[in-house]
Amino acid sequence: MTDAIPVAETIRGALAGLDVEAVRRSYWDQNEFVCLERWLPRPLIDRMLAEVERVRPAINRNYIPRHKKGGSVSFYTLRADAPTIVAFYRAPAFIEFLAGLTGQRLLPCPDNDPHSCALYFYTEPGDHIGFHFDTSYYRGARYTVLLGLIERSSSRLVCQLFKNDPERPPRELQLATHPGTLIAFNGDKLWHAVTPLGPDEERVSLTLEYVTNPSMHPAKRLFSNLKDAFAYFGLKAVFGRRPGRLGSASD
Ligand SMILES: [Fe+2]
């Protein structure tokens, strides 16, 4: 995988440009949430965008009344056709950075999780997702990373910080996810949504999931797979391959 070396080097370079201690402070000051505006270097974004176009024919559209509407491409497709994106997900320096931020030993999700590294496509008017936590179905905690790739929209990622913290007043952020903007948060703490897409707009973001314990109770695995099948990737993508090695995830 020749692409992996420059990806790793690019990420190390981008991390070297950060004041990691300031980022860590910001993460904890915001109840385990941080946003790095336009952080990822443009050459790496451009390679990811080429992969976005390569997998676009594989988009699975879904609609859950009053909760979400949009398109998704699963890890299974990205693993086959998007080596730069997958190399970014697995880059040891990036995972180490996230571990330093969160204070947790973090791991990528198992290979049989279709949601571990996935693309969200907001391409039709009204595409959105309602407020939710990224609840962990794994035995440990779950952390989400969002990376903006295409932002030609009036949609906003709405983040309500301190949602369940009785000590702090809630604080709402409305963020555009420009190409290269990175957002990292604890899935159990950030109450978030994406507002509806307008006409002739487009928004594409990458979602990455990291966990502290990659094991999952079989009943939760089944529930998670059903959720992924109906809300994200389709029955065929989730259940249509390798019976007995089914995946997991949440939003
Ligand atoms: Fe989410």
mmCIF file of N, CA and C and ligand atoms in Angstrom, residues 120 129 132-134 142 144 146 185 192 232 251, ligand 1:
data_model
loop_
_atom_site.group_PDB
_atom_site.id
_atom_site.type_symbol
_atom_site.label_atom_id
_atom_site.label_comp_id
_atom_site.label_asym_id
_atom_site.label_seq_id
_atom_site.Cartn_x
_atom_site.Cartn_y
_atom_site.Cartn_z
ATOM 1 N N TYR A 120 -20.569 10.324 4.764
ATOM 2 C CA TYR A 120 -21.951 10.793 4.754
ATOM 3 C C TYR A 120 -22.107 11.775 3.590
ATOM 4 N N ILE A 129 -29.736 15.262 9.674
ATOM 5 C CA ILE A 129 -29.919 14.275 10.746
ATOM 6 C C ILE A 129 -30.328 15.020 12.004
ATOM 7 N N HIS A 132 -28.855 13.790 18.291
ATOM 8 C CA HIS A 132 -28.546 12.462 18.843
ATOM 9 C C HIS A 132 -27.183 12.499 19.519
ATOM 10 N N PHE A 133 -26.937 11.487 20.347
ATOM 11 C CA PHE A 133 -25.583 11.176 20.801
ATOM 12 C C PHE A 133 -25.044 10.069 19.905
ATOM 13 N N ASP A 134 -23.728 9.956 19.799
ATOM 14 C CA ASP A 134 -23.124 8.808 19.118
ATOM 15 C C ASP A 134 -22.903 7.723 20.176
ATOM 16 N N ARG A 142 -16.826 5.296 23.156
ATOM 17 C CA ARG A 142 -16.707 5.522 21.720
ATOM 18 C C ARG A 142 -16.411 7.000 21.471
ATOM 19 N N THR A 144 -15.874 9.929 18.337
ATOM 20 C CA THR A 144 -16.146 10.199 16.927
ATOM 21 C C THR A 144 -15.229 11.306 16.425
ATOM 22 N N LEU A 146 -15.059 13.721 12.965
ATOM 23 C CA LEU A 146 -15.675 14.127 11.701
ATOM 24 C C LEU A 146 -14.673 14.974 10.943
ATOM 25 N N PHE A 185 -14.923 14.258 19.317
ATOM 26 C CA PHE A 185 -15.719 14.340 20.544
ATOM 27 C C PHE A 185 -16.016 12.965 21.124
ATOM 28 N N HIS A 192 -25.827 16.369 19.101
ATOM 29 C CA HIS A 192 -25.536 17.060 17.844
ATOM 30 C C HIS A 192 -26.520 16.681 16.736
ATOM 31 N N TYR A 232 -28.400 3.518 7.413
ATOM 32 C CA TYR A 232 -27.188 3.986 6.738
ATOM 33 C C TYR A 232 -26.860 3.264 5.436
ATOM 34 N N ASP A 251 -24.526 6.193 15.329
ATOM 35 C CA ASP A 251 -24.637 7.274 14.362
ATOM 36 C C ASP A 251 -23.306 7.774 13.877
HETATM 37 FE FE FE B 1 -23.496 11.586 15.119
#
